[in-house]
Coordinates of C-alpha atoms and ligand atoms in Angstrom, one line a residue:
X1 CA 11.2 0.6 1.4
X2 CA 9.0 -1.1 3.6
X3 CA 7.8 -4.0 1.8
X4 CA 3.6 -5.6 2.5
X5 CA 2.2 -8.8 3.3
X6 CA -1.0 -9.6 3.6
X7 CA -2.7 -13.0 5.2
X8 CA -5.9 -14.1 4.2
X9 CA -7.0 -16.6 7.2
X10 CA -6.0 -16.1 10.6
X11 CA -5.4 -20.0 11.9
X12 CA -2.7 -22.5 11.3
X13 CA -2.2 -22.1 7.8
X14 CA -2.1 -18.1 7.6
X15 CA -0.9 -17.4 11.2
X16 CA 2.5 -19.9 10.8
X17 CA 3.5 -17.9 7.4
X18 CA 2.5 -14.8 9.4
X19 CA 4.8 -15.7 12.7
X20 CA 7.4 -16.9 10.2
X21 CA 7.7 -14.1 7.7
X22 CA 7.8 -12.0 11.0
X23 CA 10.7 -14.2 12.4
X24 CA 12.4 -13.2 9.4
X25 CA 12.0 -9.6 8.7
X26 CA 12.1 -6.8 10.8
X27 CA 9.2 -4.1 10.7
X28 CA 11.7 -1.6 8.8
X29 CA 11.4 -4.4 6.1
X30 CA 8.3 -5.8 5.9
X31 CA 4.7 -5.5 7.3
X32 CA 2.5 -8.1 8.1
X33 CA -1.6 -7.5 8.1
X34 CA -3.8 -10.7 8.5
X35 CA -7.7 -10.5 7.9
X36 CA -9.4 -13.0 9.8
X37 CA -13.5 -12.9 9.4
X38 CA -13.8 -14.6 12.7
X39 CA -12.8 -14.1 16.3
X40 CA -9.9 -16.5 16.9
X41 CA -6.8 -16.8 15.4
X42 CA -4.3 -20.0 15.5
X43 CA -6.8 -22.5 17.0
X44 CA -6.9 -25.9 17.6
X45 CA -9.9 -26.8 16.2
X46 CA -8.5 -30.6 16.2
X47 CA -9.3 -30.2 20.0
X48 CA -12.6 -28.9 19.5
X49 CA -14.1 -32.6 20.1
X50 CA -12.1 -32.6 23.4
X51 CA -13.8 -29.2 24.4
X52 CA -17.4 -30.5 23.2
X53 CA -17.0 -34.0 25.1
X54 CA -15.7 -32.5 28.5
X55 CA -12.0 -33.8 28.3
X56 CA -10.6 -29.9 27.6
X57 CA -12.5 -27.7 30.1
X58 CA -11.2 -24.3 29.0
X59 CA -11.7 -23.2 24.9
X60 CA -8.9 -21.0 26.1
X61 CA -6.8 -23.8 25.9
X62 CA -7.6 -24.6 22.3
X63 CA -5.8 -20.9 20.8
X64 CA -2.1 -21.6 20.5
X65 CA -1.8 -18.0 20.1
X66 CA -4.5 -15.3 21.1
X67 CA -5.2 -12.1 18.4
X68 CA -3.2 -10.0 21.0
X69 CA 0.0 -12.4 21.1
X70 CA 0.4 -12.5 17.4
X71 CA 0.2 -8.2 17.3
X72 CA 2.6 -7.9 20.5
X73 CA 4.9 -10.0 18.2
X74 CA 4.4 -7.0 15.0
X75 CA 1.7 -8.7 13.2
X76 CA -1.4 -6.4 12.3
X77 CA -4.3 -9.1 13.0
X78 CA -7.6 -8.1 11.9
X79 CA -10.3 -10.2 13.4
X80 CA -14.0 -10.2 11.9
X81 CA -12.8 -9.0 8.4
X82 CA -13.4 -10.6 5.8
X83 CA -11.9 -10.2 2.7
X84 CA -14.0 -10.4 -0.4
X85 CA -11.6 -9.8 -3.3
X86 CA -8.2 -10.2 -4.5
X87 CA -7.0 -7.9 -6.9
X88 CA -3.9 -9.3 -8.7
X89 CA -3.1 -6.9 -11.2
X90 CA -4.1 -3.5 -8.7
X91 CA -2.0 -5.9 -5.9
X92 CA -4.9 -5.2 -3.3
X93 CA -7.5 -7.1 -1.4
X94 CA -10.7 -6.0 -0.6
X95 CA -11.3 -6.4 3.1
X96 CA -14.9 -5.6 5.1
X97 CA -15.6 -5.7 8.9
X98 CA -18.3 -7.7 9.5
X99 CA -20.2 -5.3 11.5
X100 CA -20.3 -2.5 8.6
X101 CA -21.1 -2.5 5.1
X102 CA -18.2 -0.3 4.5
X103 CA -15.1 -2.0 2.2
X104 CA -11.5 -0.9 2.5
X105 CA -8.7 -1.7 -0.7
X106 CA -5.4 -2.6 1.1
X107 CA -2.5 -3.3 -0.4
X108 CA 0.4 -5.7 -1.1
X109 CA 3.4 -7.0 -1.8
X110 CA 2.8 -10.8 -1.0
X111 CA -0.7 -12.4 -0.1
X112 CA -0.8 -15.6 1.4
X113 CA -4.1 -17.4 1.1
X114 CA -5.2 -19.6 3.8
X115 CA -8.7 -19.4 3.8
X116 CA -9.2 -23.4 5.1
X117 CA -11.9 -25.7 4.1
X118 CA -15.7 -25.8 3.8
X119 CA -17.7 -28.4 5.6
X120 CA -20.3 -30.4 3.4
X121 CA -23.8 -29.1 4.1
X122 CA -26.4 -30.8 2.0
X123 CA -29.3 -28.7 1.4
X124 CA -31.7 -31.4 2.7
X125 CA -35.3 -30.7 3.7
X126 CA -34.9 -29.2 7.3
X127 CA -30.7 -28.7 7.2
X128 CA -31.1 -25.3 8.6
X129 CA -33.2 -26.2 11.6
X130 CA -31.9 -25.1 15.5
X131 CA -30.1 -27.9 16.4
X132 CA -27.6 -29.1 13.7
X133 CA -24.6 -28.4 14.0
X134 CA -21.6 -28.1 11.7
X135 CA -18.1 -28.2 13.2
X136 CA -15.1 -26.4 11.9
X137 CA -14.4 -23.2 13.2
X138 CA -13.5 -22.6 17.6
X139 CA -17.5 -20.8 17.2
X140 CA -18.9 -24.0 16.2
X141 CA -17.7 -26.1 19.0
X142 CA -18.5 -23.3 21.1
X143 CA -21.8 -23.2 20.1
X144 CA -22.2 -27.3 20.2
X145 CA -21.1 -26.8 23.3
X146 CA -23.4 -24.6 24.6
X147 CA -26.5 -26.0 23.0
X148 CA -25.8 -29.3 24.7
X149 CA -25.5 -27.1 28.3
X150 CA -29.0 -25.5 27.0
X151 CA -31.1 -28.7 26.5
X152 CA -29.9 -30.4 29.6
X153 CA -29.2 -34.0 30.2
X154 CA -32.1 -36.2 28.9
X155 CA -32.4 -39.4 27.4
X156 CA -32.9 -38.2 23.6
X157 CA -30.9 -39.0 21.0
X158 CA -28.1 -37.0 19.4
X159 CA -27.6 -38.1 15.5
X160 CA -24.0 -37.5 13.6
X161 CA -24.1 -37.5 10.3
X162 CA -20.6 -38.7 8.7
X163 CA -18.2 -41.8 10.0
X164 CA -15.4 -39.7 8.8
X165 CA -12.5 -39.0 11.8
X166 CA -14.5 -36.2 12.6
X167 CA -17.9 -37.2 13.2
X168 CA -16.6 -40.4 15.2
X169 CA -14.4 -37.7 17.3
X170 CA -17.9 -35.9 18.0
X171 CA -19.9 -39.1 18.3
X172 CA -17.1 -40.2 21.1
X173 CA -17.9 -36.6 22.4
X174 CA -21.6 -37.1 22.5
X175 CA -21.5 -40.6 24.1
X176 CA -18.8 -39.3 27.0
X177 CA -21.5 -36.7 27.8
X178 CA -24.0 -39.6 28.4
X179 CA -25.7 -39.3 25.5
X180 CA -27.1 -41.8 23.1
X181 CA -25.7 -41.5 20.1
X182 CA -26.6 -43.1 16.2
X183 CA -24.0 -42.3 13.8
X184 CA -25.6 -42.3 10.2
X185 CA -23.0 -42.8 7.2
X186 CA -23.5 -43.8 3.5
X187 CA -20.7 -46.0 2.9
X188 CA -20.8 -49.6 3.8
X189 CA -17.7 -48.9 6.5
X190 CA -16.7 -45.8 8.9
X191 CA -13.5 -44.3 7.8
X192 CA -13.7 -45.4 4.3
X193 CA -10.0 -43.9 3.7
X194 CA -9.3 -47.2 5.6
X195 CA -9.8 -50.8 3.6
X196 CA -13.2 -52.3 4.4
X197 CA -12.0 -55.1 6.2
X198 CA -10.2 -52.9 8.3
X199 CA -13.3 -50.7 8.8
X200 CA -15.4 -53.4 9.8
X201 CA -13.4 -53.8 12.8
X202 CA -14.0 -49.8 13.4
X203 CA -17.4 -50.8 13.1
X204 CA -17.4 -53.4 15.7
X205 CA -15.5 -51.3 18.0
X206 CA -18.2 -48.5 17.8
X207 CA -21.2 -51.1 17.9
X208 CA -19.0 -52.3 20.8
X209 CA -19.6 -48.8 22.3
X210 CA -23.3 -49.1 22.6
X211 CA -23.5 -46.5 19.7
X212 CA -25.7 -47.6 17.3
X213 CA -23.8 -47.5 14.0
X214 CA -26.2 -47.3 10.1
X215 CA -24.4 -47.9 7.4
X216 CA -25.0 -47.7 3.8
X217 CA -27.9 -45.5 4.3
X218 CA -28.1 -41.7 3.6
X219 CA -29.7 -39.2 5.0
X220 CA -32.7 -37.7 3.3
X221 CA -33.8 -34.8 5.6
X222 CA -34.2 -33.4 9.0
X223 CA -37.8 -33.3 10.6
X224 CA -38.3 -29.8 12.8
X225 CA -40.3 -29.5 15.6
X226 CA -43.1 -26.3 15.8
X227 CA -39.7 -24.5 17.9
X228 CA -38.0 -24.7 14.4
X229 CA -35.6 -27.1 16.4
X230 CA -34.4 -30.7 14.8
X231 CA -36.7 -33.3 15.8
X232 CA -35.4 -36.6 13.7
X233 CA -33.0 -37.6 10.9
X234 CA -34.9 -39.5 8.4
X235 CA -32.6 -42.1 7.0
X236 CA -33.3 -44.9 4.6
X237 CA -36.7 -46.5 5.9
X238 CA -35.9 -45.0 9.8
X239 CA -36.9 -41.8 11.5
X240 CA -34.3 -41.1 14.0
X241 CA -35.9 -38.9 17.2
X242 CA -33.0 -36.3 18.5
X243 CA -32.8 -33.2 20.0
X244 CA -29.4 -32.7 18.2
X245 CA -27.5 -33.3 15.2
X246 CA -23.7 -33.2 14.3
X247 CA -22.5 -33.1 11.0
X248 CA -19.5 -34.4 10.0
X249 CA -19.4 -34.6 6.6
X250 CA -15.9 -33.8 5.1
X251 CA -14.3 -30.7 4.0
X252 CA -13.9 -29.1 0.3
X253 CA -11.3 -26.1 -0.4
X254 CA -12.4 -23.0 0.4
X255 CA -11.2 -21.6 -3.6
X256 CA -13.6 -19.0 -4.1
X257 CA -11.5 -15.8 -3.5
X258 CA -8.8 -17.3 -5.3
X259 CA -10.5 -18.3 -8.5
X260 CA -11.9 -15.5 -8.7
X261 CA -9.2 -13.5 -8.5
X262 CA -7.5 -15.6 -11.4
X263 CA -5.1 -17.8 -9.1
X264 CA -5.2 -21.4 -10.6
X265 CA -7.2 -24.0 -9.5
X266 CA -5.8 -27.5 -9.5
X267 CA -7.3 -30.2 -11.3
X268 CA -7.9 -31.8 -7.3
X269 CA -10.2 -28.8 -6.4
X270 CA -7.8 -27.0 -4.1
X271 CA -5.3 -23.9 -5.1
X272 CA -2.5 -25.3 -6.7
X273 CA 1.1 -24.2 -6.0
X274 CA 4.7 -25.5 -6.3
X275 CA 6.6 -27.0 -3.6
X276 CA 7.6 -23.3 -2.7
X277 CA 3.7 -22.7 -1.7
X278 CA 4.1 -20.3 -4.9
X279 CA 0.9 -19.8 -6.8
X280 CA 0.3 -19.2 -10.3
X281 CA 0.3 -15.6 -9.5
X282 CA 3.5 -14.3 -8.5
X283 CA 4.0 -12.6 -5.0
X284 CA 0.7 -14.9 -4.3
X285 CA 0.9 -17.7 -1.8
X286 CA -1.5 -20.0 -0.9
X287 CA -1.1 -22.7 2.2
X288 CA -3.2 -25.3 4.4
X289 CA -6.6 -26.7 3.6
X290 CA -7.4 -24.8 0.9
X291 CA -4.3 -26.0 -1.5
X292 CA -3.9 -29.4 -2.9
X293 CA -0.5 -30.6 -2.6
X294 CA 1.6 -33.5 -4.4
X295 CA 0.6 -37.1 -3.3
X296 CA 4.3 -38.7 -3.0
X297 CA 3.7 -42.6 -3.3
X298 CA 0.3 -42.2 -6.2
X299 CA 2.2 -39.2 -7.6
X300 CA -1.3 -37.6 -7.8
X301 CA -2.2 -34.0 -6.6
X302 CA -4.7 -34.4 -4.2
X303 CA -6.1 -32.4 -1.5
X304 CA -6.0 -33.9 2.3
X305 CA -7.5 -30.9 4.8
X306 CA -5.2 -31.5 7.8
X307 CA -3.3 -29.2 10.7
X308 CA -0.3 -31.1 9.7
X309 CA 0.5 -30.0 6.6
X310 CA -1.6 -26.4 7.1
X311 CA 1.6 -25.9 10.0
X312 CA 4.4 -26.6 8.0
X313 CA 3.0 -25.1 4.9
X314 CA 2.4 -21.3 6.0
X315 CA 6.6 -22.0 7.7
X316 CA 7.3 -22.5 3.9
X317 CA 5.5 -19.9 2.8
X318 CA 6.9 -17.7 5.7
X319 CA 10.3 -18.1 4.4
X320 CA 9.9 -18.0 0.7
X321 CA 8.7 -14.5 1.5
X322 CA 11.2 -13.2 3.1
X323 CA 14.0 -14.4 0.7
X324 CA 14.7 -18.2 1.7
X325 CA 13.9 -21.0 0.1
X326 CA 12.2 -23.9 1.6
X327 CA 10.2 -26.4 -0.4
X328 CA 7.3 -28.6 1.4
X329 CA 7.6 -31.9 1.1
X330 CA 4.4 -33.7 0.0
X331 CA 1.5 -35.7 2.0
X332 CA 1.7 -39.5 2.4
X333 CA -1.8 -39.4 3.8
X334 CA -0.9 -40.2 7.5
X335 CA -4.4 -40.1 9.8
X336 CA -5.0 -40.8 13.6
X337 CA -7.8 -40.8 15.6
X338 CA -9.6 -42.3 18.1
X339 CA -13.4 -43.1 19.5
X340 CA -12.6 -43.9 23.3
X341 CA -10.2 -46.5 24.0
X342 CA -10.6 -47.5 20.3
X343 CA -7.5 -46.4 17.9
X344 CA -7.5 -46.2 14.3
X345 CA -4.5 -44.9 11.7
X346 CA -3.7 -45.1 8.3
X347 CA -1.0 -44.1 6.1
X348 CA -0.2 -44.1 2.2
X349 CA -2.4 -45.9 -0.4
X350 CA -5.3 -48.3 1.2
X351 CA -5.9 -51.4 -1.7
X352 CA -8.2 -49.2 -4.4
X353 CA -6.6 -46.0 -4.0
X354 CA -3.1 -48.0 -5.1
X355 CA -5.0 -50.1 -7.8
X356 CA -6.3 -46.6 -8.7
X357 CA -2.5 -45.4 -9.1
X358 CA -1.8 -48.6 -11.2
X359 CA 0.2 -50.4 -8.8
X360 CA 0.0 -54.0 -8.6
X361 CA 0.0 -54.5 -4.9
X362 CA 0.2 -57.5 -2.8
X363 CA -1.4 -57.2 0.6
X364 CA -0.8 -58.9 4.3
X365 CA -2.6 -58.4 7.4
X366 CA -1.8 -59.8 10.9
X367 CA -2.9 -59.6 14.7
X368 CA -0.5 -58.9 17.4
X369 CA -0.6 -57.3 21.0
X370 CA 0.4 -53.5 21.8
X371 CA 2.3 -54.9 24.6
X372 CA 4.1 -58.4 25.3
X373 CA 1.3 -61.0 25.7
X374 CA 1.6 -61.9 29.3
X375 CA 1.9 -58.2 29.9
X376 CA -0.5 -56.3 32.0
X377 CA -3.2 -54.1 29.7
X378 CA -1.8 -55.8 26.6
X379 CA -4.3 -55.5 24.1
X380 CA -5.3 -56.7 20.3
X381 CA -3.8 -54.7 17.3
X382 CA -4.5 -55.2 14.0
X383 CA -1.9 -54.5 11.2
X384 CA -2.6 -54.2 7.6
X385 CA -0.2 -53.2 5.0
X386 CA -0.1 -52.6 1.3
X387 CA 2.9 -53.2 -0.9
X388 CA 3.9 -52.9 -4.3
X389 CA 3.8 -56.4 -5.6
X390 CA 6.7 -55.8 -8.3
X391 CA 9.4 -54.8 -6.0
X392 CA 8.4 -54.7 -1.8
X393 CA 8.2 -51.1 -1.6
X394 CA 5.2 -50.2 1.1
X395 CA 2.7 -48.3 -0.2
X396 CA 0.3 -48.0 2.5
X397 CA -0.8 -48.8 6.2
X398 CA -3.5 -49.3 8.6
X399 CA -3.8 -49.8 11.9
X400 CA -7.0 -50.5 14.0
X401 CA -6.5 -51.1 17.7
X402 CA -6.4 -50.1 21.5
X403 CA -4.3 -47.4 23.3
X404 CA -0.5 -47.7 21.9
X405 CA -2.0 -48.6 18.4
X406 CA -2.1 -45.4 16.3
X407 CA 0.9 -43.9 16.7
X408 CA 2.8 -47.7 15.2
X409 CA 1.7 -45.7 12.0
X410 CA 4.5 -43.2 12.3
X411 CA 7.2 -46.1 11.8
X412 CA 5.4 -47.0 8.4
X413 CA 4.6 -43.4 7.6
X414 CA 8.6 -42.7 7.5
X415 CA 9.1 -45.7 5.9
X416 CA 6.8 -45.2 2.7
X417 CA 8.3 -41.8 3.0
X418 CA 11.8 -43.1 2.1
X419 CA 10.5 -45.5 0.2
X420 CA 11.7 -48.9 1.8
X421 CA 10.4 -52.2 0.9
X422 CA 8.9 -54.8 3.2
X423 CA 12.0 -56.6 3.3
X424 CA 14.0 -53.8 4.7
X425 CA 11.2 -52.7 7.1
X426 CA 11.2 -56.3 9.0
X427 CA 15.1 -55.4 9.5
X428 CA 14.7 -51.9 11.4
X429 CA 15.8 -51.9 14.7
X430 CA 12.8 -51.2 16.7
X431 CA 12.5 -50.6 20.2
X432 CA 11.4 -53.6 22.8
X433 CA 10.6 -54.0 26.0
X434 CA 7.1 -55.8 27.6
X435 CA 5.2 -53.1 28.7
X436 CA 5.6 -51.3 25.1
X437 CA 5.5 -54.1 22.4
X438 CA 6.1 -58.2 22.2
X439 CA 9.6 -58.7 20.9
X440 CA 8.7 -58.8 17.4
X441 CA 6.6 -55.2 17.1
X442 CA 3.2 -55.8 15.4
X443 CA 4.6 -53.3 12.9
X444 CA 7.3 -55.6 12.0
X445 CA 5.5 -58.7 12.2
X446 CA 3.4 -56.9 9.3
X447 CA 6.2 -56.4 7.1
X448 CA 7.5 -59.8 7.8
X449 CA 4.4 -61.4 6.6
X450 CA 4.3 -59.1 3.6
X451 CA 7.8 -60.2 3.0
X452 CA 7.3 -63.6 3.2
X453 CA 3.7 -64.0 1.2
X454 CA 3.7 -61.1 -0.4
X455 CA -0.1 -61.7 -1.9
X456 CA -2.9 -63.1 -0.2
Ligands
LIG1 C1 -13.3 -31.2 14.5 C2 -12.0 -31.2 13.8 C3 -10.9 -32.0 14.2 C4 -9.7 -32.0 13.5 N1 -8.7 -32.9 13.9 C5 -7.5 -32.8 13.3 C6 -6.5 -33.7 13.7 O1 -6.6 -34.4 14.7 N2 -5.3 -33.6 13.1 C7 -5.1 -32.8 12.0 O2 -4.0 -32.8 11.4 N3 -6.1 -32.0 11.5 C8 -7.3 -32.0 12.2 N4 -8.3 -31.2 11.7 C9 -8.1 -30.4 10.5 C10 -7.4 -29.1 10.9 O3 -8.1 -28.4 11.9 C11 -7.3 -28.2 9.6 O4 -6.6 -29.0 8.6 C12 -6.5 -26.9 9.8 O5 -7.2 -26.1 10.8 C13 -6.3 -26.2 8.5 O6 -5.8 -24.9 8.8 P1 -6.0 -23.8 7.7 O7 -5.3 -22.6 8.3 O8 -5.7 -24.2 6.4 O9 -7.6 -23.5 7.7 P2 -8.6 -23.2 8.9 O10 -8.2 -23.7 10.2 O11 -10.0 -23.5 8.4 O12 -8.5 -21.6 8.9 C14 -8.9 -20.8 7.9 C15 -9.3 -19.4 8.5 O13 -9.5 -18.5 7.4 C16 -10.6 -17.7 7.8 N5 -11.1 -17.2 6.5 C17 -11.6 -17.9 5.5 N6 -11.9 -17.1 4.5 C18 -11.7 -15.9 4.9 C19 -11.8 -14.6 4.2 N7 -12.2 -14.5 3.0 N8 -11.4 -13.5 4.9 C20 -10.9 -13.6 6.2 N9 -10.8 -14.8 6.8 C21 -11.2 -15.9 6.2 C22 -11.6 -18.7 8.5 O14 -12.4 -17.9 9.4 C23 -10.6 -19.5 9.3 O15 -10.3 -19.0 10.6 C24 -9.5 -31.2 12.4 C25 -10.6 -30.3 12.0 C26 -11.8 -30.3 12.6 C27 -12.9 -29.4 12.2

């Protein structure tokens, strides 16, 4: 008999268990539906920045695989459907096109969840003006895009809310486009998931920018002009004029459905499941953003909203369905971004969140060159890392520095994975020549120091 499953979330999360299960099964065995409420399916809506600040010309270039691909390849995709209830006990969803008022009950076998993340919107005084814009779905950077087309090239202000990756990916986007750009955040430090030392230098490379950079200030509303369109961010004792406002203001789980269709809720916020992507409810998956997932060096459940894990997530899921068994592996917290030349990375613990998990860490920080010194376009890196003062073992990372910086983090990332200490790390054999790294990589130089004065 042919067997049913049904996807809740048509991008990375949803769309890889989809592609997988399909891989896996022929049609004679299984059928595979996906609702997906809006008009896209596996996007990359990492690249939206690049689309909004000029770098990616074509949004076509953003789908990894259009709603036509994925049915050529046997999978039923369903685009502006939303589904509004999950039966567990019937074994149906609720599904309604967005166009009609009319509700159809389909069926399954297995359901995978992947309904993503919701951005932070705080219902401030004037939030719902023309103007501000939130930025998560392919829509919303097509819309960004097009309002900036719309009011033309001017000299006022744009105003993004958040110092989170994603509002200095927009703020990079805004100032490419030759606008001037504030960037309002409430901690003392961009990217607080880094240590604040190492923010600060964040903070000097975006001051750097000419983009001017409030800190420790929150925003309190949004004044509209008489065209209902934003005006100003008012912010602490400042009224910021701007024609246009990003927000970037970090992500919850998007749970709803699932609680209330009695899957479990973890004690994180997100949907929790086992390592099989299994929920509480059997034959019910969930995967991506909307899960929370085992943190492997605090041990913690936590819930980290990125295309990394969503991806290899819904292949777990994908297989589990169709009678394998694959386990996902964790999150480590690995990050990368960038604002122009300026790179920025973290991995692991930073100092509180590893004093939160009760480790007694010892800390080292060092400054090195991406390349060999007297090499042409070498640049500063800086190199934190985190350790576990009892016994070595690296708990965290962070890197802030020019092109070649970020992507150091991977060596650390895959060595917190497996667990090495300092002392090992310093050993690995690295790759060196000038125009990639001095002879003694700044990742290694790191874990030397840490080795060698392993507090500060
Ligand atoms: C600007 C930006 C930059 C980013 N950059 C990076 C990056 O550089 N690296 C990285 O790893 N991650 C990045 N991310 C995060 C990454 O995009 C997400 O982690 C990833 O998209 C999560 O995939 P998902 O499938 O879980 O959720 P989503 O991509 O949010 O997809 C969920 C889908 O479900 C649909 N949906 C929700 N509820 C329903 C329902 N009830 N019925 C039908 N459909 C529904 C939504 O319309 C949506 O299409 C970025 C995100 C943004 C916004």
């Amino acid at each position: 008999m042919t067997r049913r499953l049904v996807v809740v979330g048509g991008d990375a999360g949803g769309m890889s268990a989809a592609a997988q299960a399909r891989r896996r099964a022929s049609a004679d065995e299984l059928e595979v539906v996906a609702f997906e409420r809006g008009n896209y399916t596996s996007y990359s809506a990492c690249g939206i920045p690049y689309f909004v600040g000029g770098s990616v010309k074509d949004i076509d270039a953003l789908i990894a695989r259009s709603p036509e691909e994925h049915r050529a390849n046997g999978i039923d995709v369903r685009l502006e459907t939303e589904v509004v209830a999950i039966d567990v006990e019937a074994r149906t969803v609720t599904a309604r096109g967005r166009a009609s008022v009319a509700e159809t009950v389909e069926p399954f076998d297995d359901l995978v969840i992947a309904t993503g993340s919701t951005p932070v919107r705080p219902n401030l005084p004037g939030i719902h003006a023309r103007g501000i814009h939130g930025v998560q779905h392919l829509g919303d950077g097509i819309d960004l895009q097009a309002d900036l087309v719309a009011i033309g090239d001017g000299p006022e202000r744009c105003v993004v809310v958040g110092g989170g990756y994603v509002g200095l990916e927009l703020a990079e986007a805004l100032h490419d486009r030759g606008r001037a750009v504030t960037i309002v955040e409430a901690a003392a430090q961009p990217m607080d998931t880094l240590d604040p030392d190492m923010g600060a230098l964040v903070a000097d490379a975006i001051r750097g920018l000419g983009i001017e950079l409030i800190t420790g200030t929150r925003v309190e509303a949004f004044d509209v002009d008489t065209d209902g369109r934003v005006a100003a961010v008012v912010a602490g004792h400042r009224t910021i004029a701007c024609n246009l406002v990003v927000l970037g203001l970090g992500v919850a789980p998007s749970v709803q459905l699932a609680r209330d269709g009695g899957v479990r809720i973890g004690p994180s916020g997100g949907i929790a499941t086992d390592a099989r992507m299994a929920t509480s409810v059997a034959g019910v998956w969930a995967v991506g953003d909307c899960v929370e997932t085992h943190h492997r060096v605090s041990n913690r459940p936590v819930t980290i909203a990125l295309g990394t894990h969503a991806n290899k997530q819904g292949k777990v899921a994908g297989i589990n369905i169709t009678g394998g068994d694959a386990r996902f592996g964790g999150v480590i917290g690995t990050a990368v971004t960038k604002i122009c030349a300026h790179e920025v990375a973290r991995t692991g613990l930073n100092e509180r969140e590893a004093v939160d998990a009760g480790f007694d860490i010892a800390t080292a920080t060092i400054e090195s060159t991406t390349r060999a010194g007297y090499f042409p376009g070498a640049t500063a890196v800086t190199v934190k890392v985190v350790a576990d003062a009892t016994n070595g073992r690296l708990l965290g990372a962070q890197i802030v520095g020019r092109e070649g910086a970020a992507k150091r983090i991977d060596v650390l990332a895959t060595a917190i994975w497996n667990e090495m200490t300092v002392e090992a790390i310093q050993q690995l054999d690295l790759g060196y020549a000038p125009p990639f790294s001095p002879v003694w990589d700044p990742v290694l130089v790191a874990a030397r120091k840490a080795a060698a004065e392993p507090t500060e």
